[in-house]
Each structure stands twice: as C-alpha cells, then as structure tokens.
PDB file of N, CA and C in Angstrom:
ATOM      1  N   MET J   1      20.201  12.417 -24.366  1.00  0.00           N
ATOM      2  CA  MET J   1      19.736  12.925 -23.085  1.00  0.00           C
ATOM      3  C   MET J   1      20.918  12.938 -22.115  1.00  0.00           C
ATOM      4  N   THR J   2      21.099  14.026 -21.413  1.00  0.00           N
ATOM      5  CA  THR J   2      22.214  14.131 -20.473  1.00  0.00           C
ATOM      6  C   THR J   2      21.853  13.488 -19.148  1.00  0.00           C
ATOM      7  N   ASN J   3      22.873  13.284 -18.315  1.00  0.00           N
ATOM      8  CA  ASN J   3      22.634  12.719 -16.989  1.00  0.00           C
ATOM      9  C   ASN J   3      21.678  13.582 -16.184  1.00  0.00           C
ATOM     10  N   THR J   4      21.804  14.901 -16.287  1.00  0.00           N
ATOM     11  CA  THR J   4      20.920  15.806 -15.553  1.00  0.00           C
ATOM     12  C   THR J   4      19.477  15.603 -15.992  1.00  0.00           C
ATOM     13  N   GLN J   5      19.250  15.479 -17.289  1.00  0.00           N
ATOM     14  CA  GLN J   5      17.899  15.256 -17.790  1.00  0.00           C
ATOM     15  C   GLN J   5      17.376  13.891 -17.359  1.00  0.00           C
ATOM     16  N   GLU J   6      18.217  12.875 -17.379  1.00  0.00           N
ATOM     17  CA  GLU J   6      17.810  11.543 -16.950  1.00  0.00           C
ATOM     18  C   GLU J   6      17.457  11.541 -15.474  1.00  0.00           C
ATOM     19  N   LYS J   7      18.264  12.186 -14.653  1.00  0.00           N
ATOM     20  CA  LYS J   7      17.989  12.250 -13.219  1.00  0.00           C
ATOM     21  C   LYS J   7      16.705  13.020 -12.957  1.00  0.00           C
ATOM     22  N   ARG J   8      16.502  14.089 -13.694  1.00  0.00           N
ATOM     23  CA  ARG J   8      15.286  14.877 -13.535  1.00  0.00           C
ATOM     24  C   ARG J   8      14.067  14.028 -13.876  1.00  0.00           C
ATOM     25  N   THR J   9      14.157  13.271 -14.937  1.00  0.00           N
ATOM     26  CA  THR J   9      13.065  12.398 -15.339  1.00  0.00           C
ATOM     27  C   THR J   9      12.825  11.322 -14.284  1.00  0.00           C
ATOM     28  N   ALA J  10      13.877  10.729 -13.767  1.00  0.00           N
ATOM     29  CA  ALA J  10      13.746   9.721 -12.717  1.00  0.00           C
ATOM     30  C   ALA J  10      13.149  10.341 -11.459  1.00  0.00           C
ATOM     31  N   LEU J  11      13.587  11.539 -11.105  1.00  0.00           N
ATOM     32  CA  LEU J  11      13.051  12.223  -9.927  1.00  0.00           C
ATOM     33  C   LEU J  11      11.571  12.519 -10.108  1.00  0.00           C
ATOM     34  N   ASP J  12      11.198  12.993 -11.278  1.00  0.00           N
ATOM     35  CA  ASP J  12       9.786  13.266 -11.549  1.00  0.00           C
ATOM     36  C   ASP J  12       8.946  11.996 -11.408  1.00  0.00           C
ATOM     37  N   ALA J  13       9.438  10.899 -11.955  1.00  0.00           N
ATOM     38  CA  ALA J  13       8.719   9.628 -11.863  1.00  0.00           C
ATOM     39  C   ALA J  13       8.626   9.162 -10.418  1.00  0.00           C
ATOM     40  N   PHE J  14       9.722   9.298  -9.670  1.00  0.00           N
ATOM     41  CA  PHE J  14       9.748   8.902  -8.267  1.00  0.00           C
ATOM     42  C   PHE J  14       8.696   9.681  -7.479  1.00  0.00           C
ATOM     43  N   ILE J  15       8.672  10.992  -7.659  1.00  0.00           N
ATOM     44  CA  ILE J  15       7.719  11.849  -6.945  1.00  0.00           C
ATOM     45  C   ILE J  15       6.284  11.490  -7.326  1.00  0.00           C
ATOM     46  N   GLU J  16       6.066  11.215  -8.587  1.00  0.00           N
ATOM     47  CA  GLU J  16       4.735  10.833  -9.058  1.00  0.00           C
ATOM     48  C   GLU J  16       4.279   9.527  -8.410  1.00  0.00           C
ATOM     49  N   HIS J  17       5.160   8.534  -8.379  1.00  0.00           N
ATOM     50  CA  HIS J  17       4.814   7.245  -7.767  1.00  0.00           C
ATOM     51  C   HIS J  17       4.602   7.388  -6.263  1.00  0.00           C
ATOM     52  N   LYS J  18       5.429   8.191  -5.613  1.00  0.00           N
ATOM     53  CA  LYS J  18       5.275   8.409  -4.173  1.00  0.00           C
ATOM     54  C   LYS J  18       3.929   9.057  -3.866  1.00  0.00           C
ATOM     55  N   ALA J  19       3.521  10.011  -4.683  1.00  0.00           N
ATOM     56  CA  ALA J  19       2.223  10.666  -4.494  1.00  0.00           C
ATOM     57  C   ALA J  19       1.089   9.650  -4.624  1.00  0.00           C
ATOM     58  N   ARG J  20       1.206   8.739  -5.588  1.00  0.00           N
ATOM     59  CA  ARG J  20       0.196   7.685  -5.747  1.00  0.00           C
ATOM     60  C   ARG J  20       0.147   6.788  -4.519  1.00  0.00           C
ATOM     61  N   ILE J  21       1.314   6.421  -4.005  1.00  0.00           N
ATOM     62  CA  ILE J  21       1.378   5.575  -2.808  1.00  0.00           C
ATOM     63  C   ILE J  21       0.760   6.301  -1.621  1.00  0.00           C
ATOM     64  N   ASP J  22       1.106   7.563  -1.434  1.00  0.00           N
ATOM     65  CA  ASP J  22       0.553   8.344  -0.324  1.00  0.00           C
ATOM     66  C   ASP J  22      -0.969   8.404  -0.400  1.00  0.00           C
ATOM     67  N   GLU J  23      -1.500   8.589  -1.603  1.00  0.00           N
ATOM     68  CA  GLU J  23      -2.953   8.633  -1.790  1.00  0.00           C
ATOM     69  C   GLU J  23      -3.592   7.289  -1.439  1.00  0.00           C
ATOM     70  N   MET J  24      -2.972   6.200  -1.887  1.00  0.00           N
ATOM     71  CA  MET J  24      -3.505   4.871  -1.575  1.00  0.00           C
ATOM     72  C   MET J  24      -3.473   4.602  -0.076  1.00  0.00           C
ATOM     73  N   LEU J  25      -2.373   4.987   0.581  1.00  0.00           N
ATOM     74  CA  LEU J  25      -2.269   4.782   2.025  1.00  0.00           C
ATOM     75  C   LEU J  25      -3.325   5.579   2.776  1.00  0.00           C
ATOM     76  N   GLU J  26      -3.565   6.799   2.327  1.00  0.00           N
ATOM     77  CA  GLU J  26      -4.586   7.636   2.957  1.00  0.00           C
ATOM     78  C   GLU J  26      -5.967   6.993   2.820  1.00  0.00           C
ATOM     79  N   ARG J  27      -6.261   6.473   1.645  1.00  0.00           N
ATOM     80  CA  ARG J  27      -7.551   5.808   1.430  1.00  0.00           C
ATOM     81  C   ARG J  27      -7.668   4.545   2.280  1.00  0.00           C
ATOM     82  N   LEU J  28      -6.577   3.775   2.376  1.00  0.00           N
ATOM     83  CA  LEU J  28      -6.599   2.570   3.207  1.00  0.00           C
ATOM     84  C   LEU J  28      -6.812   2.907   4.675  1.00  0.00           C
ATOM     85  N   GLN J  29      -6.150   3.960   5.150  1.00  0.00           N
ATOM     86  CA  GLN J  29      -6.324   4.370   6.545  1.00  0.00           C
ATOM     87  C   GLN J  29      -7.763   4.790   6.813  1.00  0.00           C
ATOM     88  N   ALA J  30      -8.358   5.523   5.889  1.00  0.00           N
ATOM     89  CA  ALA J  30      -9.747   5.946   6.055  1.00  0.00           C
ATOM     90  C   ALA J  30     -10.679   4.736   6.053  1.00  0.00           C
ATOM     91  N   ALA J  31     -10.447   3.793   5.153  1.00  0.00           N
ATOM     92  CA  ALA J  31     -11.275   2.590   5.101  1.00  0.00           C
ATOM     93  C   ALA J  31     -11.122   1.768   6.374  1.00  0.00           C
ATOM     94  N   SER J  32      -9.904   1.667   6.879  1.00  0.00           N
ATOM     95  CA  SER J  32      -9.662   0.933   8.120  1.00  0.00           C
ATOM     96  C   SER J  32     -10.366   1.601   9.297  1.00  0.00           C
ATOM     97  N   ALA J  33     -10.287   2.926   9.360  1.00  0.00           N
ATOM     98  CA  ALA J  33     -10.946   3.660  10.447  1.00  0.00           C
ATOM     99  C   ALA J  33     -12.456   3.436  10.419  1.00  0.00           C
ATOM    100  N   ASP J  34     -12.992   3.176   9.232  1.00  0.00           N
ATOM    101  CA  ASP J  34     -14.425   2.920   9.067  1.00  0.00           C
ATOM    102  C   ASP J  34     -14.713   1.413   9.052  1.00  0.00           C
ATOM    103  N   HIS J  35     -13.780   0.613   9.538  1.00  0.00           N
ATOM    104  CA  HIS J  35     -13.921  -0.848   9.596  1.00  0.00           C
ATOM    105  C   HIS J  35     -14.248  -1.431   8.222  1.00  0.00           C
ATOM    106  N   PHE J  36     -13.658  -0.831   7.188  1.00  0.00           N
ATOM    107  CA  PHE J  36     -13.849  -1.290   5.813  1.00  0.00           C
ATOM    108  C   PHE J  36     -15.334  -1.397   5.470  1.00  0.00           C
ATOM    109  N   GLU J  37     -16.079  -0.391   5.963  1.00  0.00           N
ATOM    110  CA  GLU J  37     -17.519  -0.256   5.702  1.00  0.00           C
ATOM    111  C   GLU J  37     -18.308  -1.494   6.113  1.00  0.00           C
ATOM    112  N   THR J  38     -17.861  -2.141   7.171  1.00  0.00           N
ATOM    113  CA  THR J  38     -18.542  -3.334   7.656  1.00  0.00           C
ATOM    114  C   THR J  38     -18.941  -3.131   9.111  1.00  0.00           C
ATOM    115  N   SER J  39     -20.208  -3.297   9.386  1.00  0.00           N
ATOM    116  CA  SER J  39     -20.702  -3.190  10.755  1.00  0.00           C
ATOM    117  C   SER J  39     -20.251  -4.415  11.542  1.00  0.00           C
ATOM    118  N   PRO J  40     -19.815  -4.223  12.788  1.00  0.00           N
ATOM    119  CA  PRO J  40     -19.403  -5.380  13.597  1.00  0.00           C
ATOM    120  C   PRO J  40     -20.482  -6.461  13.690  1.00  0.00           C
ATOM    121  N   ASP J  41     -21.742  -6.062  13.636  1.00  0.00           N
ATOM    122  CA  ASP J  41     -22.833  -7.033  13.703  1.00  0.00           C
ATOM    123  C   ASP J  41     -22.985  -7.835  12.412  1.00  0.00           C
ATOM    124  N   ASP J  42     -22.389  -7.349  11.338  1.00  0.00           N
ATOM    125  CA  ASP J  42     -22.538  -8.001  10.040  1.00  0.00           C
ATOM    126  C   ASP J  42     -21.290  -8.750   9.578  1.00  0.00           C
ATOM    127  N   ILE J  43     -20.280  -8.860  10.441  1.00  0.00           N
ATOM    128  CA  ILE J  43     -19.026  -9.520  10.058  1.00  0.00           C
ATOM    129  C   ILE J  43     -19.278 -11.005   9.798  1.00  0.00           C
ATOM    130  N   ARG J  44     -18.772 -11.461   8.652  1.00  0.00           N
ATOM    131  CA  ARG J  44     -18.872 -12.863   8.269  1.00  0.00           C
ATOM    132  C   ARG J  44     -17.466 -13.370   7.955  1.00  0.00           C
ATOM    133  N   TRP J  45     -17.343 -14.680   7.745  1.00  0.00           N
ATOM    134  CA  TRP J  45     -16.037 -15.257   7.437  1.00  0.00           C
ATOM    135  C   TRP J  45     -15.453 -14.686   6.151  1.00  0.00           C
ATOM    136  N   GLY J  46     -16.291 -14.347   5.209  1.00  0.00           N
ATOM    137  CA  GLY J  46     -15.809 -13.739   3.971  1.00  0.00           C
ATOM    138  C   GLY J  46     -15.125 -12.405   4.231  1.00  0.00           C
ATOM    139  N   ASP J  47     -15.667 -11.641   5.192  1.00  0.00           N
ATOM    140  CA  ASP J  47     -15.052 -10.360   5.559  1.00  0.00           C
ATOM    141  C   ASP J  47     -13.681 -10.591   6.193  1.00  0.00           C
ATOM    142  N   ALA J  48     -13.612 -11.606   7.061  1.00  0.00           N
ATOM    143  CA  ALA J  48     -12.331 -11.928   7.700  1.00  0.00           C
ATOM    144  C   ALA J  48     -11.321 -12.397   6.654  1.00  0.00           C
ATOM    145  N   GLY J  49     -11.769 -13.196   5.704  1.00  0.00           N
ATOM    146  CA  GLY J  49     -10.888 -13.665   4.636  1.00  0.00           C
ATOM    147  C   GLY J  49     -10.408 -12.530   3.748  1.00  0.00           C
ATOM    148  N   PHE J  50     -11.300 -11.587   3.470  1.00  0.00           N
ATOM    149  CA  PHE J  50     -10.933 -10.413   2.674  1.00  0.00           C
ATOM    150  C   PHE J  50      -9.809  -9.649   3.363  1.00  0.00           C
ATOM    151  N   LEU J  51      -9.954  -9.399   4.661  1.00  0.00           N
ATOM    152  CA  LEU J  51      -8.910  -8.677   5.400  1.00  0.00           C
ATOM    153  C   LEU J  51      -7.628  -9.491   5.499  1.00  0.00           C
ATOM    154  N   ALA J  52      -7.738 -10.805   5.608  1.00  0.00           N
ATOM    155  CA  ALA J  52      -6.536 -11.648   5.636  1.00  0.00           C
ATOM    156  C   ALA J  52      -5.762 -11.511   4.327  1.00  0.00           C
ATOM    157  N   ASP J  53      -6.475 -11.467   3.210  1.00  0.00           N
ATOM    158  CA  ASP J  53      -5.816 -11.279   1.906  1.00  0.00           C
ATOM    159  C   ASP J  53      -5.132  -9.920   1.827  1.00  0.00           C
ATOM    160  N   ILE J  54      -5.815  -8.884   2.277  1.00  0.00           N
ATOM    161  CA  ILE J  54      -5.249  -7.532   2.262  1.00  0.00           C
ATOM    162  C   ILE J  54      -4.013  -7.487   3.165  1.00  0.00           C
ATOM    163  N   ALA J  55      -4.118  -8.075   4.362  1.00  0.00           N
ATOM    164  CA  ALA J  55      -2.983  -8.091   5.291  1.00  0.00           C
ATOM    165  C   ALA J  55      -1.790  -8.824   4.681  1.00  0.00           C
ATOM    166  N   SER J  56      -2.053  -9.911   3.979  1.00  0.00           N
ATOM    167  CA  SER J  56      -0.980 -10.662   3.326  1.00  0.00           C
ATOM    168  C   SER J  56      -0.297  -9.819   2.249  1.00  0.00           C
ATOM    169  N   ASP J  57      -1.100  -9.120   1.450  1.00  0.00           N
ATOM    170  CA  ASP J  57      -0.532  -8.243   0.416  1.00  0.00           C
ATOM    171  C   ASP J  57       0.305  -7.132   1.041  1.00  0.00           C
ATOM    172  N   LEU J  58      -0.208  -6.530   2.103  1.00  0.00           N
ATOM    173  CA  LEU J  58       0.531  -5.454   2.772  1.00  0.00           C
ATOM    174  C   LEU J  58       1.799  -5.984   3.435  1.00  0.00           C
ATOM    175  N   GLN J  59       1.749  -7.201   3.963  1.00  0.00           N
ATOM    176  CA  GLN J  59       2.943  -7.807   4.559  1.00  0.00           C
ATOM    177  C   GLN J  59       4.024  -7.979   3.504  1.00  0.00           C
ATOM    178  N   HIS J  60       3.625  -8.425   2.329  1.00  0.00           N
ATOM    179  CA  HIS J  60       4.571  -8.582   1.218  1.00  0.00           C
ATOM    180  C   HIS J  60       5.207  -7.232   0.874  1.00  0.00           C
ATOM    181  N   ILE J  61       4.395  -6.200   0.824  1.00  0.00           N
ATOM    182  CA  ILE J  61       4.898  -4.859   0.495  1.00  0.00           C
ATOM    183  C   ILE J  61       5.839  -4.355   1.578  1.00  0.00           C
ATOM    184  N   THR J  62       5.450  -4.479   2.851  1.00  0.00           N
ATOM    185  CA  THR J  62       6.324  -3.979   3.921  1.00  0.00           C
ATOM    186  C   THR J  62       7.611  -4.793   4.009  1.00  0.00           C
ATOM    187  N   ASP J  63       7.527  -6.096   3.780  1.00  0.00           N
ATOM    188  CA  ASP J  63       8.752  -6.907   3.753  1.00  0.00           C
ATOM    189  C   ASP J  63       9.695  -6.402   2.668  1.00  0.00           C
ATOM    190  N   ARG J  64       9.138  -6.072   1.525  1.00  0.00           N
ATOM    191  CA  ARG J  64       9.949  -5.585   0.406  1.00  0.00           C
ATOM    192  C   ARG J  64      10.572  -4.228   0.722  1.00  0.00           C
ATOM    193  N   VAL J  65       9.777  -3.323   1.270  1.00  0.00           N
ATOM    194  CA  VAL J  65      10.270  -1.973   1.579  1.00  0.00           C
ATOM    195  C   VAL J  65      11.340  -2.009   2.669  1.00  0.00           C
ATOM    196  N   PHE J  66      11.105  -2.808   3.716  1.00  0.00           N
ATOM    197  CA  PHE J  66      12.013  -2.825   4.867  1.00  0.00           C
ATOM    198  C   PHE J  66      13.027  -3.967   4.822  1.00  0.00           C
ATOM    199  N   LYS J  67      13.064  -4.679   3.693  1.00  0.00           N
ATOM    200  CA  LYS J  67      14.009  -5.787   3.494  1.00  0.00           C
ATOM    201  C   LYS J  67      13.906  -6.812   4.628  1.00  0.00           C
ATOM    202  N   GLU J  68      12.676  -7.264   4.832  1.00  0.00           N
ATOM    203  CA  GLU J  68      12.393  -8.279   5.845  1.00  0.00           C
ATOM    204  C   GLU J  68      11.808  -9.506   5.151  1.00  0.00           C
ATOM    205  N   GLY J  69      11.537 -10.553   5.934  1.00  0.00           N
ATOM    206  CA  GLY J  69      10.934 -11.751   5.365  1.00  0.00           C
ATOM    207  C   GLY J  69      11.780 -12.309   4.236  1.00  0.00           C
ATOM    208  N   GLU J  70      11.142 -12.607   3.115  1.00  0.00           N
ATOM    209  CA  GLU J  70      11.871 -13.191   1.981  1.00  0.00           C
ATOM    210  C   GLU J  70      12.851 -12.215   1.349  1.00  0.00           C
ATOM    211  N   TYR J  71      12.756 -10.939   1.690  1.00  0.00           N
ATOM    212  CA  TYR J  71      13.662  -9.923   1.134  1.00  0.00           C
ATOM    213  C   TYR J  71      14.829  -9.597   2.062  1.00  0.00           C
ATOM    214  N   ALA J  72      14.893 -10.295   3.204  1.00  0.00           N
ATOM    215  CA  ALA J  72      15.965 -10.016   4.175  1.00  0.00           C
ATOM    216  C   ALA J  72      17.318 -10.431   3.634  1.00  0.00           C
TER     217      ALA J  72
END
C-alpha cells in the first residue's frame, strides 16, 4: 500500500469517526434541550446522579480534546 492509499484510508476513517461524533453531539443537544426527557416536577436524586455521570464523562472527553485537566 502506498502512502497516498494509506492517507486516503486514514482520511476516510477520520471522516467516518467525525460523522459519528457529530451525530452523537446532535442527539445529546436534543436530549438536553428536552431536559433528558425528565419533567422538572419529577426530578429525583437518581436523575441528578445520572447527569453528574454524563457531565463527568463529557469533562473527560473535553479535557482530552482540548489538552486540559489530566491531559494538560
């Protein structure tokens, strides 16, 4: 395989992964706009804990992408 073919394959994979990320972000934004399908009157500690876990996971991802936190 030549360098051009390898780069093309890497580019294809990169674009594919980026599309997956964009789709996930779009779904997360929609879920957030809908308060993660939870009515304010029905919020319980489990709901708060669920969002805390999600926020922690997203913090890890953003730290990694932006070279912050443990990735600084």
